[in-house]
Coordinates of C-alpha atoms in Angstrom, one line a residue:
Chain A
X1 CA 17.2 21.7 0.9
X2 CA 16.1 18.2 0.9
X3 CA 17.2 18.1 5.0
X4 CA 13.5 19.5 5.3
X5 CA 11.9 16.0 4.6
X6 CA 14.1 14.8 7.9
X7 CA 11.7 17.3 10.2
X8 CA 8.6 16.9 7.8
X9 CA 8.6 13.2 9.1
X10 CA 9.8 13.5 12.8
X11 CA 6.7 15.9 12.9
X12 CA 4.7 13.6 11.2
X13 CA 5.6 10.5 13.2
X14 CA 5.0 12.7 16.6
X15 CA 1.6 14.3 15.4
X16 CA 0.8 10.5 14.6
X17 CA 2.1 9.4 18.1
X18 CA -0.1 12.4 19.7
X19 CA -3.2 11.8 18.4
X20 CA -2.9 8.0 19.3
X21 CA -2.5 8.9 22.7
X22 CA -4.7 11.6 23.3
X23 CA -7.9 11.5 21.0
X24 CA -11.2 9.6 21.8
X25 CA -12.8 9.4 18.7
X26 CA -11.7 6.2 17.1
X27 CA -11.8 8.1 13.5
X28 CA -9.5 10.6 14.4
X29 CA -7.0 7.5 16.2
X30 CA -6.9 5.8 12.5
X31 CA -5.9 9.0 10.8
X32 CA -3.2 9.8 13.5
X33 CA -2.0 6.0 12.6
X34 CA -1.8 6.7 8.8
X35 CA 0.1 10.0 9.2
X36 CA 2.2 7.7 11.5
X37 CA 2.8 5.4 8.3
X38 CA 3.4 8.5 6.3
X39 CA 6.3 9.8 8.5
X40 CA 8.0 7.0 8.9
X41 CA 7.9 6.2 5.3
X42 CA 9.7 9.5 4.6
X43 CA 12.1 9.0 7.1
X44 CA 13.2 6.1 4.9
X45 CA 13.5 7.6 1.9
X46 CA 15.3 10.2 3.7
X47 CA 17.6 7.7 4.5
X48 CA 18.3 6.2 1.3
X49 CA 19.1 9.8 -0.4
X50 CA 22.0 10.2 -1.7
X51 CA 23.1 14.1 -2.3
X52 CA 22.4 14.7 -5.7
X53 CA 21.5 11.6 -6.6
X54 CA 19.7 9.8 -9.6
X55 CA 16.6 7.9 -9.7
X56 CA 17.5 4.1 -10.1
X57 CA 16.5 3.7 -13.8
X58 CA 18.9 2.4 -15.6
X59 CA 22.5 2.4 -15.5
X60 CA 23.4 6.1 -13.6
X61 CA 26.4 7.1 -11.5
X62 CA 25.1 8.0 -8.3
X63 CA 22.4 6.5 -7.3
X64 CA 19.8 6.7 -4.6
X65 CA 19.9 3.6 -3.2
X66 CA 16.8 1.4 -4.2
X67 CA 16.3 -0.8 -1.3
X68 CA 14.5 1.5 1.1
X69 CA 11.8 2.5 -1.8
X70 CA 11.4 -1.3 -2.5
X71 CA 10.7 -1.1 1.5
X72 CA 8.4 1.5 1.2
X73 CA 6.4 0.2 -1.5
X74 CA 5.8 -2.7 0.7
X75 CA 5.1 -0.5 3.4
X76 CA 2.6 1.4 1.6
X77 CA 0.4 -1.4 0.5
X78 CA 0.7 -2.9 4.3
X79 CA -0.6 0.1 5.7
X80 CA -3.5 0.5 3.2
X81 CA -4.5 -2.9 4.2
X82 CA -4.6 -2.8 8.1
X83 CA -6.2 1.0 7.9
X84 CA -9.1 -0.8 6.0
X85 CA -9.3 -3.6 8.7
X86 CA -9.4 -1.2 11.0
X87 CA -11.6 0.9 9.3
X88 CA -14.3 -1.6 9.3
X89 CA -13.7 -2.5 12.9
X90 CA -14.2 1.3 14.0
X91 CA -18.0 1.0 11.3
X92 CA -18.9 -2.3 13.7
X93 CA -18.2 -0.7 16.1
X94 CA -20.3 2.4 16.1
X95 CA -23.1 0.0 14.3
X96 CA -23.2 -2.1 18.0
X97 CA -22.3 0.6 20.3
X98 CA -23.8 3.7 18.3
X99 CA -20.6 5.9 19.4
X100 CA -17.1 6.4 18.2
X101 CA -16.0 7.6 21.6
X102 CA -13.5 5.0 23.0
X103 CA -14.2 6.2 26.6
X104 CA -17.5 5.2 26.5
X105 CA -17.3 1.5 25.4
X106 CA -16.9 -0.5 28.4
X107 CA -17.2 -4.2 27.1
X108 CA -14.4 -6.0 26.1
X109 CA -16.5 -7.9 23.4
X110 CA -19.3 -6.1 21.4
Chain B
X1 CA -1.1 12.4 34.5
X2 CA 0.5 9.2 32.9
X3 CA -0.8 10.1 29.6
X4 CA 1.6 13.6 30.4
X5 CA 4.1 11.8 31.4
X6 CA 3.9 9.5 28.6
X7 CA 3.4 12.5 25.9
X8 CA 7.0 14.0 27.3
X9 CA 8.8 10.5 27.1
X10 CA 8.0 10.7 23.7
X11 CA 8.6 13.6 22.8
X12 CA 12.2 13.7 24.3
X13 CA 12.6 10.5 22.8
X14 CA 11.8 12.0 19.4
X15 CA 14.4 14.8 19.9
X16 CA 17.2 12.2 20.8
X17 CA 16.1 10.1 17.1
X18 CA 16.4 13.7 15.0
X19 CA 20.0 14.4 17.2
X20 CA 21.6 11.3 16.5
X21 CA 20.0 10.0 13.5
X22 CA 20.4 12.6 11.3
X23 CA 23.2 12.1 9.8
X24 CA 22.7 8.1 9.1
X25 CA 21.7 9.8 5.6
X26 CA 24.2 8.5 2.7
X27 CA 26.0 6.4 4.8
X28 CA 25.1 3.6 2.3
X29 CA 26.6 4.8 -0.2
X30 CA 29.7 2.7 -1.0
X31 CA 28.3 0.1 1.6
X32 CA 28.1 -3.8 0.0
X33 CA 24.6 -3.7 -0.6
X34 CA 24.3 -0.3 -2.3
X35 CA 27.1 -1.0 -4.4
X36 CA 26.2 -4.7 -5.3
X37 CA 22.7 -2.9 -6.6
X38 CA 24.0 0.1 -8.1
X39 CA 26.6 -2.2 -10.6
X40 CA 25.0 -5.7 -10.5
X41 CA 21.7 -5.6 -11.3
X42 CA 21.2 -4.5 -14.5
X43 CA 23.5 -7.0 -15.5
X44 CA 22.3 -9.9 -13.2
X45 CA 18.0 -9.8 -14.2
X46 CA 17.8 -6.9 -17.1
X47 CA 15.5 -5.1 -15.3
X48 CA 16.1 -1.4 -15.8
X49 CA 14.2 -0.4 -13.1
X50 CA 16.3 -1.7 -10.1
X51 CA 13.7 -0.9 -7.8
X52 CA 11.0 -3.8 -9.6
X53 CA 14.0 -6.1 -9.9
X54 CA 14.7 -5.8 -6.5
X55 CA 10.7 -5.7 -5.2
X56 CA 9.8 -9.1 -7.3
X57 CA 13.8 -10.9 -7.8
X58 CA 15.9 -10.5 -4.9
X59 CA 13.4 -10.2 -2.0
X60 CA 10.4 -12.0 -4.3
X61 CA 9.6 -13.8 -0.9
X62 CA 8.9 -10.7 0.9
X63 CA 6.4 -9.6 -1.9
X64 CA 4.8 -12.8 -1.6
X65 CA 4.1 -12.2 2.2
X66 CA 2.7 -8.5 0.9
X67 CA 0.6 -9.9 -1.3
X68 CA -0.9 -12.4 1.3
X69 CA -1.1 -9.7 4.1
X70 CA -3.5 -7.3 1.6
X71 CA -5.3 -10.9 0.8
X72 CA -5.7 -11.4 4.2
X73 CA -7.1 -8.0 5.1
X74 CA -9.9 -8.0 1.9
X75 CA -10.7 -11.4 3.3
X76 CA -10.9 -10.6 6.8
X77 CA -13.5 -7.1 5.2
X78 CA -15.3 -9.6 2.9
X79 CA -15.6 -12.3 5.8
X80 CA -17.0 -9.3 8.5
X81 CA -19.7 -8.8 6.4
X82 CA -21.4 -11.6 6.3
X83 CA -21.1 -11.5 9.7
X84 CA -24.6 -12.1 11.4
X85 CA -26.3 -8.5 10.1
X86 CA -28.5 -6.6 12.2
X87 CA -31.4 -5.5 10.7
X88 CA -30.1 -1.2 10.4
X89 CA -32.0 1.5 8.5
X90 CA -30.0 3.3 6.2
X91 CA -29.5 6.1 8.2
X92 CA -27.7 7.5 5.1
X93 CA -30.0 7.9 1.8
X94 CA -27.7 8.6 -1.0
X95 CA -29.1 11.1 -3.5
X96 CA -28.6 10.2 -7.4
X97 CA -25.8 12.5 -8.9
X98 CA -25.6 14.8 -11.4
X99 CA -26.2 14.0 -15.3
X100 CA -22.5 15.5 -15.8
X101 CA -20.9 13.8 -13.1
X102 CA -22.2 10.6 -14.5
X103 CA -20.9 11.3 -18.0
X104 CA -17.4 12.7 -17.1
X105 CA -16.9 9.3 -14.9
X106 CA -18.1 7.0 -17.7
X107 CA -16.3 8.9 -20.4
X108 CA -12.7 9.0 -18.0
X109 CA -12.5 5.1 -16.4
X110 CA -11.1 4.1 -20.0
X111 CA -8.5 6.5 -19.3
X112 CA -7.1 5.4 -16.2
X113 CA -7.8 2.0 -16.7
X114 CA -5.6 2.2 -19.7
X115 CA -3.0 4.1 -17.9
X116 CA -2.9 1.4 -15.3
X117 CA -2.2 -1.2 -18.0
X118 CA 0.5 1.0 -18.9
X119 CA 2.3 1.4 -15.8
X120 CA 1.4 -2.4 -15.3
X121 CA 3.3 -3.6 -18.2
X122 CA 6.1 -1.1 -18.1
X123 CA 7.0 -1.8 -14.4
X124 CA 10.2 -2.9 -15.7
X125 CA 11.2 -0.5 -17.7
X126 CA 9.9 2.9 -15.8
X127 CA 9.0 4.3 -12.6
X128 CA 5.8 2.0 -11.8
X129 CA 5.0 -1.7 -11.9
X130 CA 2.2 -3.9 -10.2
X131 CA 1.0 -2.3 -6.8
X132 CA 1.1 1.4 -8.5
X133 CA -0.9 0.3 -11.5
X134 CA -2.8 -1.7 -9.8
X135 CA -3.8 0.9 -7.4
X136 CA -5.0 2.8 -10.0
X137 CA -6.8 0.6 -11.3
X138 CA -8.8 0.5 -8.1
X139 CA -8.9 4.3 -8.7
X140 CA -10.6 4.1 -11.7
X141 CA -13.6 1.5 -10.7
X142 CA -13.7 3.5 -7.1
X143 CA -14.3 6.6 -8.8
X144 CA -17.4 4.5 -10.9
X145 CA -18.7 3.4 -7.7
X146 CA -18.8 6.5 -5.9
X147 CA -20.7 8.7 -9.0
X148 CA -23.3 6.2 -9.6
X149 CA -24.6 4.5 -6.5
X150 CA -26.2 1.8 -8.2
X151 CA -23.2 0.4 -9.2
X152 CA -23.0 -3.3 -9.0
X153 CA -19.9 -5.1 -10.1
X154 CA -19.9 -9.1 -10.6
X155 CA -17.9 -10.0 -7.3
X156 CA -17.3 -13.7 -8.2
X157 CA -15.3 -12.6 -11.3
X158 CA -13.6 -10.2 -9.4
X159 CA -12.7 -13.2 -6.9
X160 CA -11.9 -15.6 -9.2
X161 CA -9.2 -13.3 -10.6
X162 CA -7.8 -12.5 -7.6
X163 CA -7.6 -16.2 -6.5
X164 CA -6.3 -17.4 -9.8
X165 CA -3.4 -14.5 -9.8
X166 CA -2.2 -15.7 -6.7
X167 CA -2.1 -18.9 -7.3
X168 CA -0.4 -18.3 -10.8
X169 CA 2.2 -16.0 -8.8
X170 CA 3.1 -19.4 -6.6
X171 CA 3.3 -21.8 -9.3
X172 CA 5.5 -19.4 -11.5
X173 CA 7.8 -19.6 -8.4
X174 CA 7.6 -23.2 -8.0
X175 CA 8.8 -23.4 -11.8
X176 CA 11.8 -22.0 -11.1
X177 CA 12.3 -24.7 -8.1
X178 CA 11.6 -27.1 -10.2
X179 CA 14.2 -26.3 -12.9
X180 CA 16.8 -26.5 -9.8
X181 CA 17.4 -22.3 -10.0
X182 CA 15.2 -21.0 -7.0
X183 CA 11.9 -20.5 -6.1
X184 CA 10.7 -17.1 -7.9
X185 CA 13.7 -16.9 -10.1
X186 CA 13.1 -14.5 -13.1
X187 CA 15.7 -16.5 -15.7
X188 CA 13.0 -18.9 -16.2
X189 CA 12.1 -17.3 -19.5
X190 CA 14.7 -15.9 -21.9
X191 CA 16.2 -12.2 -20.9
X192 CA 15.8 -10.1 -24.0
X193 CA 17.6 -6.9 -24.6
X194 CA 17.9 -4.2 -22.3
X195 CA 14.8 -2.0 -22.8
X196 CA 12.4 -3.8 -24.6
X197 CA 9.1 -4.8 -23.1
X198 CA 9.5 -8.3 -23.4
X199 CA 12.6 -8.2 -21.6
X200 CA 13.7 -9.2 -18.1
X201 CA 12.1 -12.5 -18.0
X202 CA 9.6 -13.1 -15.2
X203 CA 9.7 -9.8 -14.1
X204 CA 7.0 -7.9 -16.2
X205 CA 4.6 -11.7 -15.7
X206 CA 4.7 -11.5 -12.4
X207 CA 4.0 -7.7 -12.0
X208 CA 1.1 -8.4 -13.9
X209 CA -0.3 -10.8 -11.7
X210 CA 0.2 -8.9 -8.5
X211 CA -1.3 -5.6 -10.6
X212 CA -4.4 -7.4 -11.3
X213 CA -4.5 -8.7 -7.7
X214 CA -3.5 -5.7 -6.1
X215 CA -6.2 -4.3 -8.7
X216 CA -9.2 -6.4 -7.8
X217 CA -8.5 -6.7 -4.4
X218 CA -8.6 -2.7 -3.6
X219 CA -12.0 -2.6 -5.4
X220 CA -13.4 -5.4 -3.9
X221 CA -12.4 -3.8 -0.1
X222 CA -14.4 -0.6 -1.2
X223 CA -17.1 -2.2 -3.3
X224 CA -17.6 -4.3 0.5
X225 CA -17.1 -1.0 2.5
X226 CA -20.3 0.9 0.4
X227 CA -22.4 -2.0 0.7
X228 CA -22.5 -3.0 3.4
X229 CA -25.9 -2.0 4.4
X230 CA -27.3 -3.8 1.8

């Protein structure tokens, strides 16, 4: 059963990938990068499964192995950190240019 | 056209990862590293949550580099703000909220805040430790600051003990270079048993520290994002 959080984040990591590519609104680009994060973050804790395996608390027989949640921890926090830089670069953004369309922002500075 | 092209690329790129990668899964298992963890490491720090002995011992340096890269993005919010400000209306007028609303907040930050003490101090011990508890900490003021909108914290507190955290997370490292056992070495104070809270030397200090960073610094990001305007 838990081969289902495989597909969850391939789906995840190509809905993130689509809406990079193809949406204008810069909003909707940030959310496509965080479900992006998301994916990929269950990817590796799909990896470091082990059928049937025990949280790594304490001395257990088979064990999940720890490493790729230390990973994602670290992961987490990095990706909370650049969505609020970007965040505030998309609110600057819209403050100068008064749109959140990225077609229509033609300057390379603002 | 290329944006087509590009979308099909990746998509066939995708299928090729979920063909051939899919069975990658448990093929740690019995590898050097997983094995090393799995029998070693209770034994090695006395930690019994490998994951926090393995997030602030063995790869301490990469936890360091976390901690500046979330200090870098609340300084790089803080430092866009005073930016030269243009002089905006708020477009936005925020209406007071409701008596109860008020009064649930008030009565439920203790809560949390006291729950993120306890998953700060027990990161050793139990699922948790200092980014988790100090996210919800963060949690706890954010849901303050979004009920009343008056809200002012004191920022300068808030950046002193985020400074002085981080520089107290350093020089605990440095110790343990100094006593000639490594830089961020947990054995610099006495291991306990297994279990109790003061247990695992440096482990549960140092979690603190990066709780009450990780803590301060989330609010501070938010507490900058609502006022901006201001």
């Amino acid at each position: 059963m838990y081969e289902i959080s495989f597909y969850i984040a391939i789906a995840l990591v190509g809905i993130g990938l689509w809406g990079i590519i193809s949406q204008k609104n810069i909003i909707k680009i940030i959310i496509s990068f965080t479900l992006f994060d998301t994916g990929i973050h269950i990817l590796l804790m799909y990896y470091g499964y082990v059928k049937n395996g025990k949280a790594p608390i304490g001395q257990v027989a088979n064990m999940v192995d720890p490493v790729p949640q230390a990973m994602v921890l670290t992961s987490i926090v990095i990706g909370l950190g650049v969505t609020s830089v970007m965040l505030f670069m998309a609110y600057k953004l819209y403050q100068k240019t008064k749109n959140l369309n990225i077609d229509k922002v033609e300057k390379l500075k603002w | 056209m290329i944006k087509n092209l590009f979308f099909v690329l990746m998509a066939s790129f995708l299928v090729y990862i979920s063909y051939n990668f899919y069975e990658l899964n448990g093929h740690h298992r019995g590898q050097a590293l997983h094995s090393y963890y799995a029998n070693n490491a209770i034994q090695d720090l006395g930690s019994q949550n490998i994951v926090s002995s393995i997030v602030v011992s063995y790869r301490g340096l990469d936890t360091l580099g976390e901690v500046t890269i979330l200090f870098l993005s609340a300084l790089l919010v803080a430092f866009m703000i005073g930016l030269k400000k243009e002089k905006v209306k708020n477009i936005l007028t925020l209406k007071e909220s409701s008596e109860i609303l008020e009064t649930a907040t008030s009565f439920l930050t203790p809560f949390i805040t006291m729950l993120a003490l306890y998953i700060v101090v027990n990161g050793h011990l139990s699922p948790g430790g200092g980014f988790q508890g100090g996210a919800i900490f963060a949690t706890g003021l954010i849901f303050l600051m979004i009920t009343n909108i008056n809200y002012k914290i004191r920022t300068i507190i808030f950046k002193y003990i985020e400074s002085l955290s981080g520089i107290f997370y350093v020089i605990l490292g440095l110790f343990g270079m100094s006593l000639a056992i490594g830089f961020l070495n947990p054995k610099i104070l006495p291991m306990g048993t297994l279990g109790q809270i003061m247990s695992a030397g440096l482990i549960p200090v140092i979690y603190s520290l990066v709780g009450l960073k990780v803590g301060t610094e989330l609010s501070l990001i938010f507490y900058n994002f609502k006022n901006e305007n201001k």
